[in-house]
mmCIF file of C-alpha atoms in Angstrom:
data_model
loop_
_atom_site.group_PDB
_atom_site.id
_atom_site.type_symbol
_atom_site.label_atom_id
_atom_site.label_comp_id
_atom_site.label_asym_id
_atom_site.label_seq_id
_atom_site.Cartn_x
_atom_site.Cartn_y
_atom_site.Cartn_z
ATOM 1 C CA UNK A 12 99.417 114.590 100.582
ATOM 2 C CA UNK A 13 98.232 111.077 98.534
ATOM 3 C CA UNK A 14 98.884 107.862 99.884
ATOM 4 C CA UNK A 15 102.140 106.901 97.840
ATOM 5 C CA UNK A 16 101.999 104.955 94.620
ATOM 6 C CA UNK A 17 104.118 102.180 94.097
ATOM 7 C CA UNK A 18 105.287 99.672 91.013
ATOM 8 C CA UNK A 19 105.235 96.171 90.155
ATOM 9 C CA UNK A 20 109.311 95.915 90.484
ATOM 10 C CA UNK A 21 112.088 98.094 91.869
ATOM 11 C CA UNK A 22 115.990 98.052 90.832
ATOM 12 C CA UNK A 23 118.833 99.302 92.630
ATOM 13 C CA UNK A 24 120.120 103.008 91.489
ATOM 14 C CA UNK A 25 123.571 102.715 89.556
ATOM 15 C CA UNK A 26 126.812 104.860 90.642
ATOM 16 C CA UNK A 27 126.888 108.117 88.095
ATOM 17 C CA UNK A 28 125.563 111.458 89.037
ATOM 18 C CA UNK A 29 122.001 112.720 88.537
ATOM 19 C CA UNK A 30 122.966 115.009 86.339
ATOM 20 C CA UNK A 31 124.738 113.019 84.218
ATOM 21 C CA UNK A 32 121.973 110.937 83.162
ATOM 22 C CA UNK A 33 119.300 110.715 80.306
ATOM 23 C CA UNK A 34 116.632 111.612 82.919
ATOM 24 C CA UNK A 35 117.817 113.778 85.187
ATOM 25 C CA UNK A 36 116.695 113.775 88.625
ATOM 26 C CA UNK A 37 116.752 116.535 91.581
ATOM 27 C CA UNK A 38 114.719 118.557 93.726
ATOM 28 C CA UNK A 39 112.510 121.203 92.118
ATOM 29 C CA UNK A 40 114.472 124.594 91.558
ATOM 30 C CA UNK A 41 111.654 126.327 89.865
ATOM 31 C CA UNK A 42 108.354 127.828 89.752
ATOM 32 C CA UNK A 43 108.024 125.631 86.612
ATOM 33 C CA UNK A 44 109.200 122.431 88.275
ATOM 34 C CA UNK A 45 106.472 122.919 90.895
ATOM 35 C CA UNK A 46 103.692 123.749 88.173
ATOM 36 C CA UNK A 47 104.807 120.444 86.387
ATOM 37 C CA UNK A 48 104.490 118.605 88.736
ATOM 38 C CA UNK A 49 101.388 119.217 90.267
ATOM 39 C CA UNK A 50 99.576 118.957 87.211
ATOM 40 C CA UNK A 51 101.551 115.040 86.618
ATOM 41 C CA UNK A 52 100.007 114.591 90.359
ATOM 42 C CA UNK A 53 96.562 115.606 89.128
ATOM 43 C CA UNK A 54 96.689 113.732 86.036
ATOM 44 C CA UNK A 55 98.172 110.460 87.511
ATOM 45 C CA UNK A 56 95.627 110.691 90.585
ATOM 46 C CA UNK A 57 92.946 111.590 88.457
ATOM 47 C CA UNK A 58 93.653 108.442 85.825
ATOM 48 C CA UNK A 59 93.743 106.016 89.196
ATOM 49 C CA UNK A 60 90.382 107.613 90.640
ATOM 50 C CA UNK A 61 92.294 108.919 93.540
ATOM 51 C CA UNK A 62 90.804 112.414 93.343
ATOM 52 C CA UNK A 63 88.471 114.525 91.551
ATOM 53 C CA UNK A 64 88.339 116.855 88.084
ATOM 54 C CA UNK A 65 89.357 120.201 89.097
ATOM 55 C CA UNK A 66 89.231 123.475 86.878
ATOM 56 C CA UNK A 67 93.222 124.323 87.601
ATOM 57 C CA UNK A 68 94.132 120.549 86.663
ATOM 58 C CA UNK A 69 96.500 120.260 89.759
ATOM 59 C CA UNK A 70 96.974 118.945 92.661
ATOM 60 C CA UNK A 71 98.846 120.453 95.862
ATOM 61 C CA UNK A 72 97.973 120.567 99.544
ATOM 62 C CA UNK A 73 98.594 122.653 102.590
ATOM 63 C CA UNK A 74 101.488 121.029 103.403
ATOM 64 C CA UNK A 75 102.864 121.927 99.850
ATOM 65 C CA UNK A 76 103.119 125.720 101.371
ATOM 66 C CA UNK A 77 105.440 125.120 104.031
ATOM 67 C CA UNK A 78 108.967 125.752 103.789
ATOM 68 C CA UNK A 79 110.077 122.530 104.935
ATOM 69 C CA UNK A 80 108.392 120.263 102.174
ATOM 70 C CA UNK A 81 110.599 119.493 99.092
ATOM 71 C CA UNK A 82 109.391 117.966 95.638
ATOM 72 C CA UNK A 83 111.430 116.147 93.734
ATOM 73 C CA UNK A 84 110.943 115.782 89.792
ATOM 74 C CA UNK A 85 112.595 113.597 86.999
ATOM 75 C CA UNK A 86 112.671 115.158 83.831
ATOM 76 C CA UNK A 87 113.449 114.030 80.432
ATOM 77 C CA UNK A 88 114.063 116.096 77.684
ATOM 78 C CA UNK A 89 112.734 118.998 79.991
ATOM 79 C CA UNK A 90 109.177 117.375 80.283
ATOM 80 C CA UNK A 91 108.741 116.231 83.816
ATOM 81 C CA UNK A 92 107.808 112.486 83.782
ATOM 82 C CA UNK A 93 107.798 111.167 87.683
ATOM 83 C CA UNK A 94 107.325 113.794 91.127
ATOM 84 C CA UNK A 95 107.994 112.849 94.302
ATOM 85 C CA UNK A 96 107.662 115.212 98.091
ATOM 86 C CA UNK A 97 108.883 114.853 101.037
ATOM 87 C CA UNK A 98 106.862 116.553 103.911
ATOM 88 C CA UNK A 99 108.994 117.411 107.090
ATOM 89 C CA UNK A 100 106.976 117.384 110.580
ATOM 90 C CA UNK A 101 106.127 120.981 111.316
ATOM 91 C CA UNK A 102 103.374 122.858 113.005
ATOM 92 C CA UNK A 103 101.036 121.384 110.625
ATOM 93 C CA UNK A 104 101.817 118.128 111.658
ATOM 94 C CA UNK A 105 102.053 115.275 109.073
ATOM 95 C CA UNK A 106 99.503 114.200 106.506
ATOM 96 C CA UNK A 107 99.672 110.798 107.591
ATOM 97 C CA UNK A 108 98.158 111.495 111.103
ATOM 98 C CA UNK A 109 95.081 111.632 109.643
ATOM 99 C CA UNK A 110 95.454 107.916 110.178
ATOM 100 C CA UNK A 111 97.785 107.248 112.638
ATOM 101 C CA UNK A 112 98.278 109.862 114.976
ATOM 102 C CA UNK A 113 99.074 107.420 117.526
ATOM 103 C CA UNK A 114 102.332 105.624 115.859
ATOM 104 C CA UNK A 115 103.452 108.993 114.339
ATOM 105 C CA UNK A 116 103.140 110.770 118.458
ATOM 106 C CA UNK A 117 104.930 107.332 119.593
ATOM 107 C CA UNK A 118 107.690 107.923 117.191
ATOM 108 C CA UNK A 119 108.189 111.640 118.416
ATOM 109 C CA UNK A 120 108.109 110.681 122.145
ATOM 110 C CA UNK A 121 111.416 108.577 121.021
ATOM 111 C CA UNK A 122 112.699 111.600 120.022
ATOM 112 C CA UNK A 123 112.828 111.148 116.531
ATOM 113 C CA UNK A 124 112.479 113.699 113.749
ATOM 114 C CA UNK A 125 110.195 112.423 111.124
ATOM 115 C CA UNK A 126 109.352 113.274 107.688
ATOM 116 C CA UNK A 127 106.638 111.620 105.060
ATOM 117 C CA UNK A 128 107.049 110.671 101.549
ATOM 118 C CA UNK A 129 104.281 110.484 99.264
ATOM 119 C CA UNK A 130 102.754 112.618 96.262
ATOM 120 C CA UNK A 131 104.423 109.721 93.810
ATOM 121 C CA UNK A 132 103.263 109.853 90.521
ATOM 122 C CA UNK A 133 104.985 108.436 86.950
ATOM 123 C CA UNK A 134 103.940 109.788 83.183
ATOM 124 C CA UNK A 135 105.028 106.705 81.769
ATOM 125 C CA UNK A 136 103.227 103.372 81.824
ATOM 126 C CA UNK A 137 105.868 101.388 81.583
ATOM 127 C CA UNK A 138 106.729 99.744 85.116
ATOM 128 C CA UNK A 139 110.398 98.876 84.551
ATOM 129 C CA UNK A 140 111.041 102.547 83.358
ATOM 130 C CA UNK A 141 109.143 103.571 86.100
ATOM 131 C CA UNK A 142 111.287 101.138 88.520
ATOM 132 C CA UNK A 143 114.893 102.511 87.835
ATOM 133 C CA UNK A 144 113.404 106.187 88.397
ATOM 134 C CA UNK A 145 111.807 105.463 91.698
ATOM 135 C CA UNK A 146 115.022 103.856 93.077
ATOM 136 C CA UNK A 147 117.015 107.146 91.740
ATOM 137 C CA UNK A 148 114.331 109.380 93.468
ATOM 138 C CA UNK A 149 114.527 107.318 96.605
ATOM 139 C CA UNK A 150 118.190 107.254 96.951
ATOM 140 C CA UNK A 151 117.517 111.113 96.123
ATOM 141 C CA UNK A 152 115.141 111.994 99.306
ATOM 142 C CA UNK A 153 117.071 109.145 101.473
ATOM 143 C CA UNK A 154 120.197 111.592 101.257
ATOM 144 C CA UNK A 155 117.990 114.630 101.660
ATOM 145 C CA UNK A 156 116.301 113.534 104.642
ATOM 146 C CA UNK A 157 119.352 112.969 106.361
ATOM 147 C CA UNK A 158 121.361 115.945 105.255
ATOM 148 C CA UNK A 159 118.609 117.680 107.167
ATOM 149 C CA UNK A 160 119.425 115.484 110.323
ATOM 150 C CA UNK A 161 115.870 113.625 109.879
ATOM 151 C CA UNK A 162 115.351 110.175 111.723
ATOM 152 C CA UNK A 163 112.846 108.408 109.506
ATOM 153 C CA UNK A 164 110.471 108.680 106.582
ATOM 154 C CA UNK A 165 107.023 107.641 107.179
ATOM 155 C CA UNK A 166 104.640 106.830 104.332
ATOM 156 C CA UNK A 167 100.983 105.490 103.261
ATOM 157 C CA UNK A 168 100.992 102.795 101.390
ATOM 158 C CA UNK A 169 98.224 100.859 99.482
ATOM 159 C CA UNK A 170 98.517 97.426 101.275
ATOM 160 C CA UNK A 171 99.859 95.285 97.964
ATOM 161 C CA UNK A 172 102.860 97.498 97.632
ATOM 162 C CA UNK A 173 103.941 97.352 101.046
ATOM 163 C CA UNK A 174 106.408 94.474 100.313
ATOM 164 C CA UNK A 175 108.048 96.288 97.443
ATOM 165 C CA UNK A 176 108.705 99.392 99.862
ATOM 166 C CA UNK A 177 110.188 96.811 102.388
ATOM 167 C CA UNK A 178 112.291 94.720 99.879
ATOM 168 C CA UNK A 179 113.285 97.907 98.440
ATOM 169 C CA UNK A 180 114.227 100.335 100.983
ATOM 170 C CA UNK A 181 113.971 98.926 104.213
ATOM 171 C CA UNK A 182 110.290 99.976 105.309
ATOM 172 C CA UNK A 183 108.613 97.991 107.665
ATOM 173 C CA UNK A 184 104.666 98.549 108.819
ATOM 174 C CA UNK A 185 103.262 99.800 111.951
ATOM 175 C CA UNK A 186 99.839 100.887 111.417
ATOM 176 C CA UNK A 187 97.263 98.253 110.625
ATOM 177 C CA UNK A 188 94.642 98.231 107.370
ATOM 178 C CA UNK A 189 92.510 101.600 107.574
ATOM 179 C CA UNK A 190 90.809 103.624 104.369
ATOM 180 C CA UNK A 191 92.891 106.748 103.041
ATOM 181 C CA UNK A 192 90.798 110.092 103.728
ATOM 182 C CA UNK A 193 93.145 111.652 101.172
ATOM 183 C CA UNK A 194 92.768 109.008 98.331
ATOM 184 C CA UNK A 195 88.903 108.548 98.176
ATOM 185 C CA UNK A 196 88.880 106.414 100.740
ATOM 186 C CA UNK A 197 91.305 103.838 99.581
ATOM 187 C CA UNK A 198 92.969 101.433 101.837
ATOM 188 C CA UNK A 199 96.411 101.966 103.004
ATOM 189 C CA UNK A 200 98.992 100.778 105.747
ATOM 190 C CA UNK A 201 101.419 103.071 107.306
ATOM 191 C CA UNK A 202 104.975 101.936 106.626
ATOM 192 C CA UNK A 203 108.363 103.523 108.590
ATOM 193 C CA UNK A 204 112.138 103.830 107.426
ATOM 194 C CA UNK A 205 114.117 104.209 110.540
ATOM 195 C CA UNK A 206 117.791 105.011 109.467
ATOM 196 C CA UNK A 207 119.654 103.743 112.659
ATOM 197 C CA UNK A 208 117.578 100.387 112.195
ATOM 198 C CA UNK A 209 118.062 99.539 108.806
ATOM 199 C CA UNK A 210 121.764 101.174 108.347
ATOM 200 C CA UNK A 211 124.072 98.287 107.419
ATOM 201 C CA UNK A 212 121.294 96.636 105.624
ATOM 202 C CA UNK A 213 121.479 95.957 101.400
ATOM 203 C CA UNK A 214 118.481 98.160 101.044
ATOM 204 C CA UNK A 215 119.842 100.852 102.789
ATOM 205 C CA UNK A 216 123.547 100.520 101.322
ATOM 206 C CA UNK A 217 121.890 100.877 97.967
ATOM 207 C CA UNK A 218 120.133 104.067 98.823
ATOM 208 C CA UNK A 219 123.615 106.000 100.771
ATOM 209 C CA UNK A 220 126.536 103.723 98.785
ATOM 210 C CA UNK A 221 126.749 106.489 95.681
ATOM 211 C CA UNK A 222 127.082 109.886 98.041
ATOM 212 C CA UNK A 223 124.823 112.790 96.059
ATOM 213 C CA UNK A 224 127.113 116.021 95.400
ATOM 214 C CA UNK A 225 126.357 117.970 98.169
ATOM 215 C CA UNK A 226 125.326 121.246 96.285
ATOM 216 C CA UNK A 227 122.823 118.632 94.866
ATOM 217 C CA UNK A 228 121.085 118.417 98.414
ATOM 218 C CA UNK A 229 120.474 121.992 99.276
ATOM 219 C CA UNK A 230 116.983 123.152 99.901
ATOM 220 C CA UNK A 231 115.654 125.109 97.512
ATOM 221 C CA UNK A 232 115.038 128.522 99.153
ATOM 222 C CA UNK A 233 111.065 129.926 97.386
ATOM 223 C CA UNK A 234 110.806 133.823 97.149
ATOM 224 C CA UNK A 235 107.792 135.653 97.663
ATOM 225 C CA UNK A 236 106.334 135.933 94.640
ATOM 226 C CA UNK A 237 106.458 131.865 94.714
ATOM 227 C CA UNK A 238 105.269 131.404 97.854
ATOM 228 C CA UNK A 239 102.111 133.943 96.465
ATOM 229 C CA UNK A 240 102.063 131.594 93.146
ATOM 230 C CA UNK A 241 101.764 128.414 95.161
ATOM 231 C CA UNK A 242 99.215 130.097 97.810
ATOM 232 C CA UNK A 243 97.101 131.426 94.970
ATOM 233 C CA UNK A 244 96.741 127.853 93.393
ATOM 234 C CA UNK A 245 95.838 126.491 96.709
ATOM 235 C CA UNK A 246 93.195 129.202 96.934
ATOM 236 C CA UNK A 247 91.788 128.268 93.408
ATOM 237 C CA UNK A 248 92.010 124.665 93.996
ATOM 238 C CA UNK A 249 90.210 124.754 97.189
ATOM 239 C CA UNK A 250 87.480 127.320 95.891
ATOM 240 C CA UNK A 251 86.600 124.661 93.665
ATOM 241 C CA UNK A 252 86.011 122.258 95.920
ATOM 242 C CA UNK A 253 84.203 124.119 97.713
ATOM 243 C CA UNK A 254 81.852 125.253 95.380
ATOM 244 C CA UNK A 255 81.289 121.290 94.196
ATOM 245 C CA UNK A 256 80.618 120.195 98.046
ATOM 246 C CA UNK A 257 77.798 122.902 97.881
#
């Protein structure tokens, strides 16, 4: 995954539906939601120097293949203009341990099931436009992650956005200054959302006041010939990385 992007501001998500407004907001439901929003990944992490040109001109990972990850997309007028994912711990472990394996194996000892956000990217340059999304698509994978009984999001952040996480959703750091291995070596601080610590708090009122229909939080259940689609882009992807390193 990418260490997560952030904005200059953040507002608080207003009270109508997802669906019901100009850009509409949910998880991805189709092959084409995926597509879209790997290649806004690539082309947002590409304009920030945060990866490298690649021939398929998008960007997914191995955790991207799993079952349990979910990518969020805002579209308006069917063009896909911000992508978010949510990574649930699995086998694979979480992208994040690259870095701190030690605060993300403290947090399981407690017995918590954690998930990490990241993969943020916004077509617009605009950062007020961008702000009112971000706090929809938080409030989005807030709900999510605890309609599938998860603890606390974990996430990467570049070190000058870690206050607007905190002010804006209730994260809070507990890794110290280290250089992202997944975002050419940027710097980044790992950052925590604990539910049963910040519940009762504004930032986390804002994200759970509006309840989400339910049928709006159901995973979206890939068939095969997805799962092949995403595998083969993977394949291509890495293939040309490979073929650069040599």
């Amino acid at each position: 995954m990418s260490c997560a992007l952030a904005v200059s501001s953040m507002v608080a998500a207003g009270s109508q539906s997802l669906a019901n407004k100009a850009i509409q907001i949910s998880l991805a439901r189709s092959e084409s939601d995926l597509t879209g929003a790997f290649r806004l990944l690539y082309d947002s992490y590409l304009r920030a120097g945060l990866v490298q040109e690649n021939a398929i001109e998008m960007r997914l990972t191995p955790y991207h293949l799993l079952p349990t990850t979910e990518v969020l997309v805002a579209k308006y007028q069917s063009e896909i203009v911000s992508t978010l994912t949510m990574v649930a711990d699995s086998k694979l472990g979480l992208p994040i341990e690259s870095m701190y394996a030690s605060q993300i194996a403290e947090l399981r000892s407690q017995g918590l099931r954690v998930a990490e956000m990241g993969s943020l990217a916004d077509r617009r340059s605009s950062p007020v436009r961008f702000a009112s999304v971000f706090a929809e698509m938080a409030r989005l994978i807030v709900q999510v992650a605890e309609t599938r009984e998860i603890d606390a999001l974990v996430l990467a952040s570049h070190p000058r956005h870690a206050k607007l996480y905190a002010r804006a959703c209730g994260f809070e750091q507990i890794g110290e200054l280290t250089s992202c291995p997944y975002a050419q070596g940027n710097p980044a601080v790992a950052l925590l959302l604990q539910f049963d610590r910040v519940r009762g708090t504004d930032a986390h009122n804002r994200l759970i006041a509006d309840a989400i229909d339910p049928w709006e939080l159901q995973a979206t259940e890939w068939s095969a010939e997805t799962v092949g689609y995403l595998e083969s882009l993977f394949a291509q992807q890495q293939s040309v990385m490979s073929r650069r390193a040599g």
